[in-house]
Each structure stands twice: as structure tokens, then as C-alpha cells.
XYZ file of C-alpha atoms in Angstrom:
621
model
C 0.000 0.000 0.000
C 3.397 3.032 0.388
C 5.817 4.655 -2.558
C 9.533 4.630 -1.388
C 10.765 5.527 -4.887
C 9.480 9.062 -4.316
C 12.342 9.520 -1.860
C 14.866 8.895 -4.645
C 13.393 11.795 -6.597
C 13.861 14.234 -3.735
C 17.345 13.035 -2.852
C 18.507 13.239 -6.459
C 17.920 16.997 -6.536
C 20.784 17.714 -4.116
C 23.069 20.239 -5.795
C 26.727 19.750 -4.824
C 29.255 22.581 -4.719
C 31.248 24.006 -7.624
C 33.852 21.860 -9.388
C 37.375 21.941 -7.963
C 40.645 20.550 -9.303
C 40.502 17.506 -7.041
C 37.544 15.122 -6.805
C 34.941 16.075 -4.205
C 33.199 13.657 -1.871
C 30.124 14.950 -0.014
C 28.071 12.836 2.412
C 24.521 13.600 3.560
C 22.471 12.055 6.358
C 18.900 11.347 5.293
C 16.091 11.474 7.847
C 12.343 10.879 7.541
C 10.057 12.381 10.177
C 13.188 13.047 12.202
C 14.416 9.430 12.158
C 17.709 8.430 10.446
C 16.868 6.368 7.371
C 19.761 6.509 4.907
C 22.397 8.583 3.176
C 23.285 10.351 -0.070
C 26.859 10.418 -1.389
C 27.969 12.800 -4.155
C 31.260 12.296 -6.004
C 32.389 15.026 -8.410
C 35.258 14.697 -10.903
C 36.427 15.399 -14.459
C 36.873 12.678 -17.071
C 37.872 13.263 -20.694
C 36.918 16.907 -20.606
C 33.483 16.195 -19.147
C 32.126 17.130 -15.742
C 31.080 13.852 -14.089
C 28.958 13.521 -10.959
C 28.037 10.209 -9.350
C 25.383 10.096 -6.688
C 24.659 7.086 -4.497
C 21.494 6.837 -2.439
C 20.589 4.306 0.261
C 17.373 4.018 2.242
C 16.456 1.384 4.817
C 13.219 1.364 6.803
C 11.288 -1.011 8.973
C 7.798 -1.285 7.540
C 5.086 -3.387 9.185
C 7.625 -5.846 10.543
C 9.588 -6.071 7.273
C 12.736 -4.233 6.244
C 12.255 -2.230 3.038
C 15.531 -1.332 1.350
C 16.240 0.633 -1.774
C 19.109 2.430 -3.356
C 20.359 3.980 -6.558
C 23.563 5.076 -8.217
C 23.339 7.704 -10.931
C 26.135 9.177 -13.028
C 25.591 12.386 -14.988
C 27.978 13.732 -17.621
C 27.951 17.287 -18.966
C 30.159 19.405 -21.195
C 32.109 22.544 -20.300
C 29.022 24.689 -20.987
C 26.942 22.777 -18.457
C 24.909 20.957 -21.114
C 23.867 17.415 -20.239
C 25.535 14.706 -22.328
C 24.304 11.504 -20.718
C 22.909 9.759 -17.656
C 23.481 6.227 -16.396
C 21.592 4.832 -13.441
C 21.103 1.637 -11.465
C 17.986 1.426 -9.285
C 17.743 -1.210 -6.577
C 14.250 -1.647 -5.140
C 14.152 -5.435 -5.035
C 16.506 -8.346 -5.666
C 16.660 -7.455 -9.378
C 18.496 -4.242 -10.265
C 16.980 -2.113 -13.030
C 19.167 0.072 -15.240
C 18.755 3.157 -17.380
C 21.091 4.771 -19.880
C 20.162 8.071 -21.526
C 22.169 9.631 -24.360
C 21.344 13.281 -25.001
C 21.273 14.391 -28.635
C 20.021 17.688 -30.054
C 16.221 17.602 -29.705
C 15.953 14.072 -28.370
C 17.060 11.707 -25.604
C 17.721 8.061 -26.466
C 16.791 5.870 -23.499
C 17.623 2.215 -22.877
C 16.064 0.559 -19.817
C 16.938 -2.895 -18.554
C 15.640 -5.352 -15.980
C 17.331 -8.715 -15.666
C 18.327 -9.812 -19.155
C 15.618 -7.795 -20.904
C 16.267 -4.378 -22.477
C 13.799 -1.823 -23.845
C 14.487 1.281 -25.934
C 12.501 4.478 -26.210
C 13.147 8.154 -26.915
C 11.865 11.523 -25.757
C 11.876 14.779 -27.670
C 12.673 18.172 -26.160
C 13.281 21.769 -27.182
C 16.088 24.034 -26.003
C 18.911 22.755 -23.783
C 19.158 20.216 -20.983
C 21.403 21.175 -18.079
C 23.581 19.007 -15.874
C 24.272 19.678 -12.166
C 27.162 22.085 -12.800
C 25.060 23.920 -15.379
C 22.336 24.295 -12.748
C 24.826 25.684 -10.224
C 26.023 28.220 -12.797
C 22.413 29.232 -13.379
C 21.882 29.706 -9.630
C 24.990 31.827 -9.248
C 24.009 33.993 -12.228
C 20.279 34.408 -11.561
C 19.522 34.014 -7.842
C 21.037 37.047 -6.131
C 18.135 38.827 -4.450
C 15.107 37.466 -2.630
C 12.379 36.894 -5.223
C 14.787 36.129 -8.077
C 13.561 33.259 -10.243
C 15.061 30.882 -12.811
C 13.942 27.730 -14.647
C 15.738 24.999 -16.535
C 15.274 21.611 -18.216
C 17.087 18.368 -17.518
C 16.707 14.636 -17.959
C 15.831 13.201 -14.585
C 17.179 9.668 -14.173
C 14.890 8.449 -11.378
C 11.815 9.848 -13.123
C 13.030 8.615 -16.516
C 11.885 11.726 -18.328
C 12.738 15.260 -19.411
C 11.462 17.699 -16.805
C 11.326 21.453 -16.260
C 12.315 22.716 -12.826
C 11.800 26.155 -11.337
C 14.057 27.836 -8.768
C 13.265 30.803 -6.525
C 15.381 32.518 -3.895
C 12.911 32.853 -1.042
C 15.113 34.015 1.824
C 18.434 34.214 3.598
C 19.194 32.500 6.890
C 22.522 33.490 8.458
C 25.072 32.767 5.723
C 22.778 30.441 3.779
C 20.514 31.066 0.793
C 17.089 29.410 1.008
C 15.994 28.261 -2.451
C 12.744 26.527 -3.368
C 12.551 24.184 -6.347
C 9.349 23.007 -8.006
C 8.668 20.656 -10.886
C 6.459 22.223 -13.549
C 2.969 20.748 -13.435
C 3.634 18.847 -10.215
C 2.782 19.715 -6.605
C 6.114 18.867 -5.017
C 8.329 21.612 -3.552
C 11.855 21.024 -2.254
C 13.676 23.604 -0.167
C 17.485 23.910 -0.218
C 19.826 25.810 2.049
C 22.984 26.738 0.079
C 26.288 28.070 1.382
C 28.318 30.828 -0.273
C 29.855 28.326 -2.732
C 26.455 27.063 -3.795
C 26.747 23.736 -1.982
C 23.626 22.312 -0.379
C 23.964 22.220 3.384
C 20.433 20.968 3.944
C 17.334 20.030 1.945
C 13.731 19.404 2.934
C 10.828 17.888 1.043
C 7.449 16.370 1.991
C 6.878 12.617 1.767
C 3.952 10.323 2.635
C 5.662 9.452 5.945
C 6.594 12.970 6.989
C 9.244 15.492 6.040
C 12.357 14.049 4.447
C 15.574 15.958 5.102
C 19.165 15.601 3.980
C 21.919 17.300 5.989
C 25.572 17.676 5.013
C 27.585 15.430 7.303
C 30.578 13.104 7.468
C 30.936 9.577 6.067
C 30.684 7.817 9.429
C 27.446 9.564 10.421
C 25.909 8.999 6.990
C 26.715 5.286 6.975
C 25.326 4.930 10.495
C 22.054 6.534 9.343
C 21.824 3.946 6.575
C 21.600 1.202 9.192
C 17.919 2.069 9.198
C 15.392 2.957 11.838
C 11.827 2.099 12.757
C 9.489 4.583 11.138
C 7.631 6.474 13.872
C 4.211 4.907 14.307
C 2.367 8.198 13.935
C 4.155 8.878 10.634
C 3.238 5.538 9.076
C -0.291 5.878 10.433
C -0.597 9.188 8.620
C -0.532 7.332 5.294
C -3.668 5.378 6.276
C -6.959 7.267 6.122
C -9.053 5.895 8.994
C -12.787 6.129 8.289
C -15.356 7.233 10.857
C -17.321 3.996 10.357
C -16.399 0.442 9.413
C -17.961 -0.871 6.234
C -19.652 -4.269 6.122
C -18.670 -6.561 3.229
C -16.593 -3.984 1.331
C -15.813 -6.452 -1.468
C -19.529 -6.469 -2.358
C -19.883 -2.689 -2.419
C -21.631 -1.299 -5.503
C -21.641 2.415 -4.674
C -19.700 4.529 -2.175
C -19.703 8.294 -1.643
C -16.747 9.615 0.317
C -15.763 13.005 1.636
C -12.059 13.716 1.202
C -10.437 16.395 3.353
C -7.010 17.669 2.301
C -4.468 18.159 5.076
C -2.320 20.330 2.796
C -4.639 22.127 0.339
C -1.691 23.867 -1.336
C -0.837 20.539 -2.994
C -4.159 20.567 -4.863
C -6.296 17.635 -6.011
C -5.359 15.190 -8.784
C -7.788 14.477 -11.606
C -10.251 12.045 -10.027
C -13.068 12.090 -12.585
C -13.003 8.818 -14.514
C -15.402 6.061 -15.584
C -16.905 4.839 -12.326
C -15.723 7.915 -10.402
C -17.666 11.191 -10.292
C -16.581 14.346 -8.485
C -19.795 15.661 -6.940
C -18.288 18.724 -5.303
C -14.793 20.169 -5.058
C -13.330 22.915 -2.916
C -9.710 23.639 -2.113
C -9.718 21.487 0.998
C -12.818 19.279 0.542
C -13.990 16.965 -2.222
C -17.028 14.679 -2.544
C -16.443 11.626 -4.721
C -18.922 8.985 -5.857
C -17.452 5.613 -6.827
C -19.486 2.938 -8.594
C -18.516 -0.597 -9.419
C -18.032 -1.087 -13.168
C -18.718 -4.419 -14.821
C -18.059 -4.961 -18.540
C -21.069 -4.440 -20.793
C -19.698 -7.157 -22.989
C -16.453 -9.039 -23.191
C -14.307 -9.474 -26.274
C -12.006 -12.191 -27.523
C -8.246 -12.057 -27.154
C -5.673 -11.442 -28.468
C -7.023 -7.913 -28.994
C -5.977 -6.138 -32.162
C -3.614 -3.254 -31.431
C -4.526 0.337 -32.228
C -2.983 3.754 -31.628
C -4.934 4.059 -28.358
C -4.166 0.562 -27.086
C -0.602 -0.013 -28.337
C 1.228 0.978 -25.131
C -1.083 -1.287 -23.085
C -0.132 -4.293 -25.211
C 3.638 -3.747 -25.387
C 6.284 -5.043 -22.998
C 8.504 -2.717 -20.979
C 11.103 -2.937 -18.202
C 8.525 -3.667 -15.489
C 5.745 -5.319 -17.520
C 7.859 -7.987 -19.252
C 4.988 -9.589 -21.104
C 7.122 -10.870 -24.016
C 8.896 -13.429 -21.830
C 7.945 -16.906 -23.019
C 7.642 -18.326 -19.492
C 5.082 -15.634 -18.627
C 3.027 -16.254 -21.741
C 3.128 -20.030 -21.405
C 2.051 -19.930 -17.767
C -0.733 -17.443 -18.464
C -2.036 -19.614 -21.314
C -1.966 -22.681 -19.064
C -3.968 -20.850 -16.381
C -6.725 -19.607 -18.713
C -7.001 -22.890 -20.605
C -9.102 -22.902 -23.761
C -11.039 -19.707 -23.139
C -10.527 -16.786 -25.505
C -12.873 -14.470 -23.578
C -11.099 -11.501 -21.962
C -13.288 -11.415 -18.855
C -13.080 -15.148 -18.163
C -9.328 -15.155 -18.729
C -8.582 -12.259 -16.371
C -10.802 -13.726 -13.643
C -8.742 -16.929 -13.854
C -5.462 -14.996 -13.778
C -6.620 -12.880 -10.833
C -7.461 -15.950 -8.782
C -4.117 -17.580 -9.638
C -2.211 -14.461 -8.537
C -4.243 -14.226 -5.310
C -3.667 -17.876 -4.430
C -0.012 -18.067 -5.479
C 1.540 -14.828 -4.256
C 2.773 -14.242 -0.683
C 2.360 -10.781 0.817
C 5.755 -9.227 1.676
C 6.089 -5.562 2.647
C 9.874 -5.826 2.330
C 9.654 -5.575 -1.482
C 9.403 -2.002 -2.781
C 8.755 -2.473 -6.519
C 9.974 -5.414 -8.599
C 9.863 -6.183 -12.350
C 7.469 -8.938 -13.375
C 10.124 -11.595 -14.079
C 11.375 -11.280 -10.503
C 7.821 -11.347 -9.160
C 7.059 -14.492 -11.124
C 10.216 -16.176 -9.865
C 9.871 -15.234 -6.175
C 6.065 -14.861 -6.034
C 6.346 -12.359 -3.198
C 5.596 -8.681 -2.808
C 3.140 -6.059 -1.710
C 0.148 -4.872 -3.715
C 2.375 -3.330 -6.417
C 3.882 -6.720 -7.247
C 0.437 -8.333 -7.375
C -0.641 -5.615 -9.828
C 2.564 -5.853 -11.888
C 2.145 -9.618 -12.233
C -1.555 -9.556 -13.135
C -0.968 -6.721 -15.630
C 1.940 -8.610 -17.204
C 0.148 -11.950 -17.489
C -2.908 -10.286 -19.043
C -0.795 -8.365 -21.520
C 1.154 -11.530 -22.453
C -2.088 -12.988 -23.850
C -2.803 -9.903 -25.956
C -5.213 -8.351 -23.449
C -4.676 -4.570 -23.079
C -3.918 -3.911 -19.422
C -2.696 -1.087 -17.238
C -1.424 -0.456 -13.719
C -3.690 1.550 -11.397
C -2.653 3.386 -8.244
C -4.977 4.691 -5.549
C -6.619 3.649 -2.291
C -8.620 0.615 -1.218
C -10.849 0.213 1.836
C -9.939 -2.646 4.143
C -10.244 -3.098 7.896
C -11.379 0.405 8.834
C -8.998 2.368 6.610
C -8.418 3.567 3.066
C -4.807 2.571 2.393
C -2.465 3.113 -0.548
C -2.971 0.371 -3.109
C -2.359 -0.791 -6.671
C -4.420 -3.019 -8.978
C -4.999 -3.765 -12.664
C -7.467 -2.649 -15.311
C -8.076 -4.468 -18.603
C -9.806 -3.321 -21.769
C -13.056 -5.207 -22.352
C -14.057 -3.698 -25.681
C -15.701 -0.444 -24.662
C -14.356 0.255 -21.180
C -11.555 -0.383 -18.719
C -12.537 -2.782 -15.931
C -10.600 -3.348 -12.711
C -9.307 -6.620 -11.236
C -7.236 -7.036 -8.098
C -5.005 -9.986 -7.235
C -4.154 -8.626 -3.772
C -7.715 -7.753 -2.679
C -9.830 -9.906 -5.010
C -13.526 -9.368 -5.633
C -15.945 -11.735 -7.319
C -16.071 -10.160 -10.768
C -14.838 -6.623 -11.291
C -13.340 -4.639 -8.425
C -15.682 -3.224 -5.791
C -16.552 0.430 -5.214
C -14.680 0.723 -1.902
C -11.584 2.208 -3.536
C -10.334 5.437 -5.078
C -8.193 5.504 -8.237
C -6.012 8.473 -9.150
C -3.296 7.201 -11.530
C -3.565 4.945 -14.584
C -0.377 3.985 -16.444
C 1.060 1.474 -18.904
C 4.499 1.852 -17.212
C 5.973 2.285 -20.704
C 7.939 5.313 -19.492
C 9.117 3.603 -16.324
C 8.047 4.212 -12.748
C 8.736 7.950 -12.658
C 5.071 8.905 -12.741
C 4.419 6.746 -9.664
C 6.764 8.977 -7.660
C 5.331 12.406 -8.401
C 2.011 14.104 -8.979
C -1.099 12.295 -7.689
C 0.775 10.093 -5.233
C 2.328 13.106 -3.523
C -0.991 14.931 -3.520
C -2.863 12.060 -1.890
C -0.746 9.622 0.114
C -0.458 10.822 3.690
C -2.367 13.992 2.810
C -6.077 13.178 3.060
C -8.737 12.203 5.577
C -11.694 10.110 4.394
C -15.266 9.917 5.677
C -17.865 7.577 4.161
C -21.173 9.381 3.510
C -23.156 6.847 1.463
C -22.754 3.124 0.997
C -24.619 0.410 -0.892
C -24.029 -3.318 -1.224
C -25.060 -5.387 -4.210
C -28.821 -5.830 -3.990
C -29.082 -3.701 -0.852
C -30.404 -0.232 0.009
C -28.297 2.907 0.284
C -27.042 3.684 3.759
C -26.041 7.185 4.832
C -23.552 8.258 7.485
C -22.586 11.615 8.969
C -18.950 12.731 8.565
C -18.577 12.724 12.366
C -20.672 9.618 13.009
C -19.436 7.251 15.680
C -20.228 3.716 14.647
C -19.121 2.074 17.888
C -21.121 2.363 21.105
C -20.213 0.918 24.495
C -22.711 0.399 27.296
C -22.659 -1.363 30.635
C -23.973 -4.416 28.852
C -21.961 -4.629 25.653
C -20.359 -3.436 22.444
C -22.322 -2.384 19.350
C -21.101 -1.304 15.904
C -24.242 -0.226 14.077
C -22.450 0.446 10.767
C -20.780 -2.935 10.698
C -23.858 -4.683 12.043
C -22.454 -6.467 15.088
C -23.275 -6.528 18.797
C -21.496 -8.411 21.565
C -22.992 -8.575 25.035
C -20.546 -9.165 27.893
C -21.042 -11.247 31.009
C -20.724 -9.705 34.462
C -17.131 -8.916 35.399
C -15.802 -8.691 31.836
C -14.378 -5.557 30.203
C -13.714 -4.481 26.605
C -10.282 -3.345 25.353
C -8.365 -2.715 22.089
C -11.333 -1.436 20.087
C -9.559 1.031 17.794
C -7.325 -1.365 15.844
C -7.361 -1.015 12.058
C -5.639 -2.783 9.158
C -3.301 -4.649 9.180
C -4.902 -5.828 12.434
C -8.101 -7.835 11.936
C -9.297 -7.730 15.539
C -12.353 -5.567 16.151
C -12.582 -5.787 19.909
C -11.038 -7.724 22.797
C -12.880 -8.881 25.914
C -11.027 -9.699 29.111
C -12.433 -11.705 32.016
C -11.932 -11.629 35.777
C -9.828 -14.810 35.759
C -7.369 -13.557 33.142
C -9.150 -15.074 30.149
C -9.006 -13.105 26.885
C -11.278 -13.239 23.827
C -10.817 -11.456 20.494
C -13.458 -10.896 17.806
C -12.055 -10.456 14.292
C -13.392 -9.977 10.779
C -11.660 -10.278 7.414
C -12.547 -10.663 3.753
C -13.389 -14.167 2.596
C -11.951 -15.281 -0.726
C -15.008 -15.520 -2.957
C -14.059 -18.935 -4.363
C -14.020 -20.473 -0.886
C -17.315 -22.002 0.206
C -18.495 -21.613 3.778
C -17.163 -24.961 5.012
C -13.744 -24.494 3.462
C -13.322 -20.960 4.796
C -14.426 -21.724 8.356
C -12.475 -24.982 8.650
C -9.260 -23.334 7.451
C -9.757 -20.431 9.861
C -10.210 -22.551 12.987
C -7.373 -24.862 11.954
C -4.990 -21.890 11.791
C -6.234 -20.643 15.175
C -6.260 -24.031 16.961
C -4.194 -26.475 14.870
C -4.880 -29.560 17.021
C -8.370 -28.680 18.210
C -11.470 -30.864 18.323
C -14.168 -29.560 15.953
C -17.908 -29.288 16.385
C -20.818 -27.322 14.951
C -22.218 -24.314 16.768
C -24.970 -21.773 16.214
C -24.381 -18.022 16.531
C -27.513 -15.882 16.241
C -28.963 -18.298 13.707
C -25.737 -18.670 11.702
C -23.858 -21.927 11.302
C -20.377 -21.834 12.811
C -17.507 -24.251 13.300
C -15.887 -24.420 16.725
C -12.458 -25.892 17.437
C -11.161 -26.327 20.975
C -8.132 -27.584 22.848
C -7.267 -27.379 26.534
C -6.418 -23.666 26.656
C -7.401 -22.356 23.198
C -10.663 -22.279 21.308
C -11.861 -20.596 18.112
C -15.183 -20.205 16.381
C -15.551 -19.191 12.720
C -18.589 -18.280 10.663
C -19.337 -16.655 7.313
C -21.493 -13.604 6.720
C -21.668 -12.932 3.006
C -18.161 -12.045 1.836
C -16.847 -11.804 5.404
C -15.195 -14.361 7.658
C -15.750 -13.789 11.383
C -13.528 -15.372 14.012
C -13.908 -15.489 17.806
C -10.822 -16.724 19.691
C -10.407 -17.448 23.391
C -7.289 -18.120 25.449
C -8.045 -19.524 28.895
C -8.284 -22.763 30.848
C -11.350 -24.706 29.716
C -11.328 -22.443 26.650
C -14.169 -24.226 24.849
C -16.651 -23.688 27.683
C -15.683 -20.042 28.030
C -16.005 -19.496 24.272
C -19.531 -20.960 24.246
C -20.483 -18.594 27.051
C -19.111 -15.542 25.243
C -20.474 -16.572 21.833
C -23.989 -16.645 23.296
C -23.865 -12.870 23.473
C -22.715 -12.343 19.881
C -25.191 -10.972 17.313
C -24.491 -10.521 13.589
């Protein structure tokens, strides 16, 4: 569900000092939300009459119990006039390093991208000149002398994989330092630099989804120590999750959702959210009402789909969507069997991805060949793999970035859309829905990834991740009535007798002497509420999505087996619903299905089975 590559973009804008006769080595400590997280190293030299700068970047963070690591090394070459000649870069966000080489010619940049053994060529056109780092420093020295002075320039940005225009403004002086702000044309991101009298960056600051990211000029030992990594402060990671005021029942069956989005930093603006299935009902600077409807295909078409000017980039392979690999195509064909129907094929692929992949927050973003080999990753890898397998069969597909509702929050997410003849329809291997994706999600970026991952790091992601609060105003399940909620509605109510969540549709009455605790947990926790007894016994009530292909017996048996591996099973009734109970000496669990949800009640205590039966008698769904 978070975008670490955005940090590379900010770090890569560090402007080292002017060229000297001897090579220069500058180290920077990188912090996020005040916690050491990595370093940046700049090496500056001359080779063959060219100004050469090599920048290394390392970031290491603990994320949800996993260590997420990424790094890059980028070399820029420019001539004596400060004009960019070429860029070479290695980007390490998984076990497979991706590479980029850009050769700058008059009016165009020739780009070769590689991942594993595959290589992909493309080119970008530009007008005017592209500057290298020394050319930018010369521009700063010439143009930024008084507060309010302004300058702009173009360059090829390695991490973004594109030609960009950047704007510089001298906004103040602090002691002996110049404070300069840099913005990317058409994008919301602003980076602030503090420069010394030689033009060297002493400090930089830029927003990120986890809090402010800063780089500070330091020494090698301190920088390397920072790269040992640190636990991200809990409140910073939590800021990337938009906790809703109510919990939604059966979100994977949602047909229509209206949400109120509140911007924490209105100056960043809103991305374009209007799209098929998404309607902006009202928009102010800091508040937006969005209606999301589930989209099913009107009709499905046969594959392979004939290419056209509009669909070509969604059928072609690239460095991350390596759909031309024979092993990908052969496996995808085996999974879909004899069908030639786009909808049927993608449903089969989605289920295979969901059943085969293992969720791993330690992977940042991996190319599809690595994902297929390791079959691990977070939601981005699930989306990369499903997009690649669909495209390998000649089904136009694209990568989608946004939010999904799960477990009381809207969290950052990625999924896949495929072309079904007259519309794009979503499918999700990480959070699968029976049929097309549900309405409990918000999309804000759609891409073929033809131009690399640069667009994932800027623009909509920076405007949204860690920047919004979400309230659910209207909600409808398939075949059900609309429900309305107030933005400040409190779904949970506690009384002397029990716990009630009216939005979720659950009540749990407690026996005398018991108390409730831990009621505010959200994803990735599945526990709704915990009940503790006078003799030290503890019971937890949880709810999670049920995989739609699992029948009731399969889902409940697997759930109680995981909770009590060696327990004795029996049938039980909970408010008229069939449940399976498993018990051992000091553990017991009860599982039941409500629509697309799997509910689990677990007890730890002596004579656990008897205590669970007592507590389950007060449960109403």
C-alpha cells in the first residue's frame, strides 16, 4: 500500500558545490520524520573533458515488521558549458536491479532501460537545452542574487526517466545560507534547499507520505550509520492510512460509495479524479465529494485484442511489464485454458495471482520476471504480475494506483485494469472481488508503465498519500439499500452491557465482570474488539474478507485450523448462523461466514471451549 521511490526523486535533486581541481566527496544524512533512514553520497570529478557527478542513495526502513531497502547510483555527464551529455543509473528496489542509460542528442534523448536480461528502448523529444548539475549551479549563481529572483531549466531526470522542467526561486536568507525553493512544472512537489556561499547544499527538505524528508551535510561515518535504518515512527506511518469514521460491512460487495475527502495540505491541490466509475460531486480547495461505482463490462471481447494507436502501449512489454517473456506467456495460457474471452481469462489470472503470491512488505517495486520467480511482494507486485500476465495474452492492461478500503482504513494500493471492448474494468489480485473490483476504492493514476516508474513517484501520489482524511457518507451493497452516514458519526457504542457497531452490524454482550479493550485497531490488524475476564481469560473478535471462491465450510475450517491447529471440531450456532468451533485445553476458536466476510472469535483460557460458548452466546451478527 506506500511509494519509497518518491524519496529517490527528492534526494537526487541535491546540488553539490562548484567543481574543484581535485575530486569532491560529499556525504549527507537522510532522515524521515526526524528518524535516520539513509544517506546520499555525491562524487564530483572530471573525465575526458566532461564534468562527471556520481550520486549514491541508500534508504532502509522497517515497515510493518519487514525491512524495506532501496538504493540507486546515478552518473551524470555534462560538457564545459553545463549541457547534459548523458545519464546512467542503477535502481535497486528489489533483488533485481533495473538500469537506465540516456544519451542526449540535439532535440531528443535516447533511453535504454533494462531489468534482468531484458532491455527496452525508447526516446523523448525536447526543445532548447538540458542542463547538468554544474550547469544548474552556474544558473543559480548567475540568476539568484536577491530574494524573489527566479530561474527555470530543463534536464533529464534519471529516477523519473523523463525530461522535466524545474523552477528555482530565492525565497530568503538565513545566516550565511541562501534558502531556495525548487518546483517541478505541473507537479505539486516543492523542495527547499539551504545553500552556502559556494552554492553547496547544506540541507534540503521535502514532503513525503511518511513525513518530512531531510538531507543534511555530514561526514561519512554519520551517513553510513544513518543507513543502518530505523523504525518509522508509528504516527508517521499511520498518517498514510486514512481511517474512516465507520467500518464498512462486506466492502468487497460494495456497488456504490460516496466519500468526503479532506485535504491536510490544500496547497498541494487535487489530482484528476473524474473517470469512468468515479464522479466528483463537489470540489473545494480542501474538501472533495467523490462517488465511486462498481463497473462491470457491458460485454467481453475475444483475445488477443488487435492493437490500435490508443491501445498499443497497453499491449507492449517494458522494463517492469515484461509480457514478451515466453515463461510468462506459457504460464498465463496454461492458467486460462481454452477460453478466448477476456473477462473469463482475467478472472482466472486474478485468482491464480491471489492464491499463489505471498504478501511481503519488504519488497518495494519489482519487475514482473522477478515477481514471477519469487512470487512475493506487496500490492504493487500483485498488480505488476496480473498486468503482465494479461498483456502476455494480448489483453490490453494497465497499472492503477490509488486507495482501497480494508479493515477500517483507506490505504495506498495498486491493482490492474483491462480493456473489455468499450471500457476499462478493474481486477485485483491482492484484494480480489468476485467479478470486477468493488466500489470501496479510489483511483487516481492509470499507467502502462511504458515510461518507467517515474510517474508513480510524483504528482497524484504526492498529492494524496499521507495527505487526506476520508469519511464515508453513502454506501450500498449489491442488492441492498443505500445507507447514509454523517462525517462525524461514531459507529461504535459501548454500554454497561456490551459493544455495538451499528455500521458494521455487530453486537457483543458481555457477562458480568468482563471488560472491553483494544477497540480502535485497524488494518493490518483484523481484531475488532477484545474482551477480558476476571480470571485472566481473553477473547478477540475479528473480521476479514473471505476469498469468494471459498465455500463456507472451506473458509471456516481453514480459519479454525490456523487458530487451533490440534483442536477438536464441532458445529455451533451463533444468532442463527452456522459456525464451526475448534477447541483444545487452553485455546478455542469459532468461525462463521457472513456474506463475503469471515468472522472469528478466539479465546485463550483454561477450559477455553466452555468459556467461548459462554461468550459466543452474546454475539449478534
